[in-house]
């Protein structure tokens, strides 16, 4: 019974950890006024019939805090990458010199900052929902295991452990979102 309870707790913890990691990666793609190659993660180009991330068909660097430079490995990809960046509607205007594509990062408007903060908070809430669902599922499994013969005090102890994990991940999510909010508001 102890191994069953440990498996339930480990499964819940893994789901919570996955939700946190997904949120962390998602927030990295938000443009916060500084050049960050990760904002191009959502941009895909048609590479020989396959949608491929820009970072897999070109070298993406940030020569300074306000510029992203994209150097395609094949020159014929330059117009394709430019079009994909424009179509992605991420607020960047690509310019090419025949060799590389430069994207100057415009300063964020107050309205755009507020939209990004709203989006970050919504993403944080979604992650918390996943964490709470993992808690609910784990508690249901523990109650089922108790009906199948697990001692009640063990079930209650593991329920408390699940709640502690839930609280810890909720706190980490809140800290991550508030750090991103601070980053977005920094001019």
PDB file of C-alpha atoms in Angstrom:
ATOM      1  CA  UNK A   1       0.000   0.000   0.000  1.00  0.00           C
ATOM      2  CA  UNK A   2       2.860   2.364   0.757  1.00  0.00           C
ATOM      3  CA  UNK A   3       4.264   1.972  -2.755  1.00  0.00           C
ATOM      4  CA  UNK A   4       0.794   2.657  -4.231  1.00  0.00           C
ATOM      5  CA  UNK A   5       0.507   5.870  -2.193  1.00  0.00           C
ATOM      6  CA  UNK A   6       4.033   6.913  -3.210  1.00  0.00           C
ATOM      7  CA  UNK A   7       3.194   6.280  -6.874  1.00  0.00           C
ATOM      8  CA  UNK A   8       0.077   8.451  -6.589  1.00  0.00           C
ATOM      9  CA  UNK A   9       2.069  11.262  -4.945  1.00  0.00           C
ATOM     10  CA  UNK A  10       4.880  10.977  -7.518  1.00  0.00           C
ATOM     11  CA  UNK A  11       2.385  11.058 -10.397  1.00  0.00           C
ATOM     12  CA  UNK A  12       0.694  14.175  -9.036  1.00  0.00           C
ATOM     13  CA  UNK A  13       4.055  15.858  -8.449  1.00  0.00           C
ATOM     14  CA  UNK A  14       5.146  15.052 -12.017  1.00  0.00           C
ATOM     15  CA  UNK A  15       1.964  16.579 -13.497  1.00  0.00           C
ATOM     16  CA  UNK A  16       2.444  19.705 -11.363  1.00  0.00           C
ATOM     17  CA  UNK A  17       6.089  19.962 -12.386  1.00  0.00           C
ATOM     18  CA  UNK A  18       5.161  19.597 -16.066  1.00  0.00           C
ATOM     19  CA  UNK A  19       2.615  22.415 -15.748  1.00  0.00           C
ATOM     20  CA  UNK A  20       5.238  24.669 -14.145  1.00  0.00           C
ATOM     21  CA  UNK A  21       7.861  23.877 -16.803  1.00  0.00           C
ATOM     22  CA  UNK A  22       5.358  24.496 -19.611  1.00  0.00           C
ATOM     23  CA  UNK A  23       4.465  27.885 -18.100  1.00  0.00           C
ATOM     24  CA  UNK A  24       8.144  28.741 -17.716  1.00  0.00           C
ATOM     25  CA  UNK A  25       8.831  27.992 -21.398  1.00  0.00           C
ATOM     26  CA  UNK A  26       5.691  29.841 -22.505  1.00  0.00           C
ATOM     27  CA  UNK A  27       6.595  33.000 -20.579  1.00  0.00           C
ATOM     28  CA  UNK A  28      10.059  33.041 -22.180  1.00  0.00           C
ATOM     29  CA  UNK A  29       8.420  33.696 -25.550  1.00  0.00           C
ATOM     30  CA  UNK A  30       6.777  36.942 -24.363  1.00  0.00           C
ATOM     31  CA  UNK A  31       8.484  40.010 -25.797  1.00  0.00           C
ATOM     32  CA  UNK A  32       9.423  42.247 -22.894  1.00  0.00           C
ATOM     33  CA  UNK A  33      11.166  45.094 -24.718  1.00  0.00           C
ATOM     34  CA  UNK A  34      14.540  43.343 -24.853  1.00  0.00           C
ATOM     35  CA  UNK A  35      15.844  41.235 -27.722  1.00  0.00           C
ATOM     36  CA  UNK A  36      15.352  37.556 -26.931  1.00  0.00           C
ATOM     37  CA  UNK A  37      15.733  34.827 -29.580  1.00  0.00           C
ATOM     38  CA  UNK A  38      13.031  32.777 -27.815  1.00  0.00           C
ATOM     39  CA  UNK A  39      10.289  35.125 -29.051  1.00  0.00           C
ATOM     40  CA  UNK A  40      10.766  33.484 -32.462  1.00  0.00           C
ATOM     41  CA  UNK A  41       9.949  30.005 -31.042  1.00  0.00           C
ATOM     42  CA  UNK A  42       6.367  30.308 -32.233  1.00  0.00           C
ATOM     43  CA  UNK A  43       7.424  31.253 -35.785  1.00  0.00           C
ATOM     44  CA  UNK A  44       7.488  28.307 -38.199  1.00  0.00           C
ATOM     45  CA  UNK A  45       8.602  28.322 -41.832  1.00  0.00           C
ATOM     46  CA  UNK A  46       7.833  25.893 -44.638  1.00  0.00           C
ATOM     47  CA  UNK A  47      11.119  24.006 -45.038  1.00  0.00           C
ATOM     48  CA  UNK A  48      10.839  21.456 -47.857  1.00  0.00           C
ATOM     49  CA  UNK A  49       7.155  20.926 -47.069  1.00  0.00           C
ATOM     50  CA  UNK A  50       7.576  20.651 -43.290  1.00  0.00           C
ATOM     51  CA  UNK A  51       6.649  23.405 -40.796  1.00  0.00           C
ATOM     52  CA  UNK A  52       9.967  24.035 -39.030  1.00  0.00           C
ATOM     53  CA  UNK A  53      10.902  26.527 -36.270  1.00  0.00           C
ATOM     54  CA  UNK A  54      13.094  29.415 -37.480  1.00  0.00           C
ATOM     55  CA  UNK A  55      15.828  28.366 -35.038  1.00  0.00           C
ATOM     56  CA  UNK A  56      16.221  25.091 -36.974  1.00  0.00           C
ATOM     57  CA  UNK A  57      16.771  26.717 -40.371  1.00  0.00           C
ATOM     58  CA  UNK A  58      18.881  29.688 -39.288  1.00  0.00           C
ATOM     59  CA  UNK A  59      21.246  31.011 -36.669  1.00  0.00           C
ATOM     60  CA  UNK A  60      19.324  33.376 -34.359  1.00  0.00           C
ATOM     61  CA  UNK A  61      21.436  35.806 -32.301  1.00  0.00           C
ATOM     62  CA  UNK A  62      21.043  39.056 -30.385  1.00  0.00           C
ATOM     63  CA  UNK A  63      23.970  41.362 -31.229  1.00  0.00           C
ATOM     64  CA  UNK A  64      22.560  43.994 -28.848  1.00  0.00           C
ATOM     65  CA  UNK A  65      19.599  44.520 -26.510  1.00  0.00           C
ATOM     66  CA  UNK A  66      17.343  45.917 -29.247  1.00  0.00           C
ATOM     67  CA  UNK A  67      18.151  43.665 -32.239  1.00  0.00           C
ATOM     68  CA  UNK A  68      17.590  40.064 -33.235  1.00  0.00           C
ATOM     69  CA  UNK A  69      19.705  38.850 -36.146  1.00  0.00           C
ATOM     70  CA  UNK A  70      18.696  35.810 -38.181  1.00  0.00           C
ATOM     71  CA  UNK A  71      21.220  34.245 -40.531  1.00  0.00           C
ATOM     72  CA  UNK A  72      19.572  31.517 -42.631  1.00  0.00           C
ATOM     73  CA  UNK A  73      21.702  28.538 -43.586  1.00  0.00           C
ATOM     74  CA  UNK A  74      20.240  28.747 -47.117  1.00  0.00           C
ATOM     75  CA  UNK A  75      19.861  32.144 -48.827  1.00  0.00           C
ATOM     76  CA  UNK A  76      16.584  31.118 -50.492  1.00  0.00           C
ATOM     77  CA  UNK A  77      15.044  30.937 -46.976  1.00  0.00           C
ATOM     78  CA  UNK A  78      15.368  34.715 -46.405  1.00  0.00           C
ATOM     79  CA  UNK A  79      12.005  35.703 -47.980  1.00  0.00           C
ATOM     80  CA  UNK A  80      10.289  32.669 -46.431  1.00  0.00           C
ATOM     81  CA  UNK A  81      11.518  33.596 -42.940  1.00  0.00           C
ATOM     82  CA  UNK A  82      10.582  37.259 -43.452  1.00  0.00           C
ATOM     83  CA  UNK A  83       7.037  36.299 -44.470  1.00  0.00           C
ATOM     84  CA  UNK A  84       6.698  33.889 -41.520  1.00  0.00           C
ATOM     85  CA  UNK A  85       7.755  36.614 -39.051  1.00  0.00           C
ATOM     86  CA  UNK A  86       5.247  39.059 -40.547  1.00  0.00           C
ATOM     87  CA  UNK A  87       2.467  36.428 -40.531  1.00  0.00           C
ATOM     88  CA  UNK A  88       3.205  35.465 -36.903  1.00  0.00           C
ATOM     89  CA  UNK A  89       2.116  38.962 -35.825  1.00  0.00           C
ATOM     90  CA  UNK A  90       4.610  39.201 -32.947  1.00  0.00           C
ATOM     91  CA  UNK A  91       5.242  42.907 -33.434  1.00  0.00           C
ATOM     92  CA  UNK A  92       8.505  42.616 -35.371  1.00  0.00           C
ATOM     93  CA  UNK A  93       9.328  44.030 -38.803  1.00  0.00           C
ATOM     94  CA  UNK A  94      12.102  42.069 -40.504  1.00  0.00           C
ATOM     95  CA  UNK A  95      14.655  43.799 -42.757  1.00  0.00           C
ATOM     96  CA  UNK A  96      17.161  41.910 -44.879  1.00  0.00           C
ATOM     97  CA  UNK A  97      20.429  42.866 -46.530  1.00  0.00           C
ATOM     98  CA  UNK A  98      20.661  39.785 -48.761  1.00  0.00           C
ATOM     99  CA  UNK A  99      22.687  37.859 -46.162  1.00  0.00           C
ATOM    100  CA  UNK A 100      20.868  38.276 -42.842  1.00  0.00           C
ATOM    101  CA  UNK A 101      17.535  39.390 -41.467  1.00  0.00           C
ATOM    102  CA  UNK A 102      17.498  42.010 -38.715  1.00  0.00           C
ATOM    103  CA  UNK A 103      14.522  42.589 -36.463  1.00  0.00           C
ATOM    104  CA  UNK A 104      14.653  45.733 -34.378  1.00  0.00           C
ATOM    105  CA  UNK A 105      12.725  45.373 -31.144  1.00  0.00           C
ATOM    106  CA  UNK A 106      10.446  48.387 -30.814  1.00  0.00           C
ATOM    107  CA  UNK A 107       9.789  49.690 -27.308  1.00  0.00           C
ATOM    108  CA  UNK A 108       6.564  48.319 -25.871  1.00  0.00           C
ATOM    109  CA  UNK A 109       3.612  50.646 -25.600  1.00  0.00           C
ATOM    110  CA  UNK A 110       1.789  50.883 -22.284  1.00  0.00           C
ATOM    111  CA  UNK A 111      -1.212  49.138 -23.839  1.00  0.00           C
ATOM    112  CA  UNK A 112       0.941  46.277 -25.161  1.00  0.00           C
ATOM    113  CA  UNK A 113       2.581  45.874 -21.735  1.00  0.00           C
ATOM    114  CA  UNK A 114      -0.835  45.579 -20.092  1.00  0.00           C
ATOM    115  CA  UNK A 115      -1.922  43.013 -22.693  1.00  0.00           C
ATOM    116  CA  UNK A 116       1.236  40.960 -22.064  1.00  0.00           C
ATOM    117  CA  UNK A 117       0.687  41.084 -18.303  1.00  0.00           C
ATOM    118  CA  UNK A 118      -2.919  39.982 -18.769  1.00  0.00           C
ATOM    119  CA  UNK A 119      -1.739  37.128 -21.008  1.00  0.00           C
ATOM    120  CA  UNK A 120       0.956  36.104 -18.477  1.00  0.00           C
ATOM    121  CA  UNK A 121      -1.589  36.068 -15.628  1.00  0.00           C
ATOM    122  CA  UNK A 122      -3.977  33.974 -17.721  1.00  0.00           C
ATOM    123  CA  UNK A 123      -1.179  31.501 -18.503  1.00  0.00           C
ATOM    124  CA  UNK A 124      -0.359  31.360 -14.786  1.00  0.00           C
ATOM    125  CA  UNK A 125      -4.003  30.662 -13.960  1.00  0.00           C
ATOM    126  CA  UNK A 126      -4.097  27.857 -16.521  1.00  0.00           C
ATOM    127  CA  UNK A 127      -1.014  26.292 -14.929  1.00  0.00           C
ATOM    128  CA  UNK A 128      -2.663  26.538 -11.497  1.00  0.00           C
ATOM    129  CA  UNK A 129      -5.751  24.779 -12.867  1.00  0.00           C
ATOM    130  CA  UNK A 130      -3.540  21.909 -14.058  1.00  0.00           C
ATOM    131  CA  UNK A 131      -1.916  21.758 -10.596  1.00  0.00           C
ATOM    132  CA  UNK A 132      -5.307  21.708  -8.856  1.00  0.00           C
ATOM    133  CA  UNK A 133      -6.583  19.014 -11.234  1.00  0.00           C
ATOM    134  CA  UNK A 134      -3.512  16.896 -10.429  1.00  0.00           C
ATOM    135  CA  UNK A 135      -4.295  17.349  -6.717  1.00  0.00           C
ATOM    136  CA  UNK A 136      -7.931  16.363  -7.222  1.00  0.00           C
ATOM    137  CA  UNK A 137      -6.980  13.257  -9.226  1.00  0.00           C
ATOM    138  CA  UNK A 138      -4.398  12.203  -6.623  1.00  0.00           C
ATOM    139  CA  UNK A 139      -6.863  12.611  -3.751  1.00  0.00           C
ATOM    140  CA  UNK A 140      -9.487  10.579  -5.638  1.00  0.00           C
ATOM    141  CA  UNK A 141      -6.921   7.809  -6.213  1.00  0.00           C
ATOM    142  CA  UNK A 142      -5.937   7.875  -2.521  1.00  0.00           C
ATOM    143  CA  UNK A 143      -9.602   7.568  -1.462  1.00  0.00           C
ATOM    144  CA  UNK A 144     -10.043   4.677  -3.871  1.00  0.00           C
ATOM    145  CA  UNK A 145      -6.901   3.004  -2.483  1.00  0.00           C
ATOM    146  CA  UNK A 146      -8.270   3.452   1.053  1.00  0.00           C
ATOM    147  CA  UNK A 147     -11.447   1.609   0.044  1.00  0.00           C
ATOM    148  CA  UNK A 148      -9.210  -1.150  -1.312  1.00  0.00           C
ATOM    149  CA  UNK A 149      -7.467  -1.576   2.032  1.00  0.00           C
ATOM    150  CA  UNK A 150      -5.058   1.318   2.590  1.00  0.00           C
ATOM    151  CA  UNK A 151      -5.106   2.451   6.261  1.00  0.00           C
ATOM    152  CA  UNK A 152      -7.075   5.670   6.695  1.00  0.00           C
ATOM    153  CA  UNK A 153      -4.273   7.480   8.550  1.00  0.00           C
ATOM    154  CA  UNK A 154      -1.873   6.712   5.684  1.00  0.00           C
ATOM    155  CA  UNK A 155      -4.413   8.038   3.186  1.00  0.00           C
ATOM    156  CA  UNK A 156      -4.809  11.258   5.217  1.00  0.00           C
ATOM    157  CA  UNK A 157      -0.994  11.669   5.488  1.00  0.00           C
ATOM    158  CA  UNK A 158      -0.576  11.341   1.738  1.00  0.00           C
ATOM    159  CA  UNK A 159      -3.477  13.733   1.126  1.00  0.00           C
ATOM    160  CA  UNK A 160      -1.589  16.278   3.235  1.00  0.00           C
ATOM    161  CA  UNK A 161       1.570  15.611   1.204  1.00  0.00           C
ATOM    162  CA  UNK A 162      -0.369  16.179  -2.027  1.00  0.00           C
ATOM    163  CA  UNK A 163      -1.716  19.458  -0.592  1.00  0.00           C
ATOM    164  CA  UNK A 164       1.812  20.564   0.378  1.00  0.00           C
ATOM    165  CA  UNK A 165       3.019  19.920  -3.180  1.00  0.00           C
ATOM    166  CA  UNK A 166       0.013  21.804  -4.553  1.00  0.00           C
ATOM    167  CA  UNK A 167       0.766  24.798  -2.321  1.00  0.00           C
ATOM    168  CA  UNK A 168       4.460  24.745  -3.255  1.00  0.00           C
ATOM    169  CA  UNK A 169       3.772  24.663  -7.010  1.00  0.00           C
ATOM    170  CA  UNK A 170       1.071  27.344  -6.740  1.00  0.00           C
ATOM    171  CA  UNK A 171       3.577  29.590  -4.954  1.00  0.00           C
ATOM    172  CA  UNK A 172       6.261  28.911  -7.615  1.00  0.00           C
ATOM    173  CA  UNK A 173       3.764  29.764 -10.368  1.00  0.00           C
ATOM    174  CA  UNK A 174       2.787  33.023  -8.638  1.00  0.00           C
ATOM    175  CA  UNK A 175       6.467  33.978  -8.235  1.00  0.00           C
ATOM    176  CA  UNK A 176       7.206  33.185 -11.882  1.00  0.00           C
ATOM    177  CA  UNK A 177       4.264  35.254 -13.151  1.00  0.00           C
ATOM    178  CA  UNK A 178       5.088  38.230 -10.907  1.00  0.00           C
ATOM    179  CA  UNK A 179       8.747  38.118 -12.032  1.00  0.00           C
ATOM    180  CA  UNK A 180       7.597  38.161 -15.671  1.00  0.00           C
ATOM    181  CA  UNK A 181       5.184  41.002 -14.878  1.00  0.00           C
ATOM    182  CA  UNK A 182       8.058  42.996 -13.373  1.00  0.00           C
ATOM    183  CA  UNK A 183      10.204  42.213 -16.443  1.00  0.00           C
ATOM    184  CA  UNK A 184       7.450  43.408 -18.793  1.00  0.00           C
ATOM    185  CA  UNK A 185       6.908  46.660 -16.852  1.00  0.00           C
ATOM    186  CA  UNK A 186      10.634  47.485 -16.765  1.00  0.00           C
ATOM    187  CA  UNK A 187      11.199  50.177 -19.380  1.00  0.00           C
TER     188      UNK A 187
END
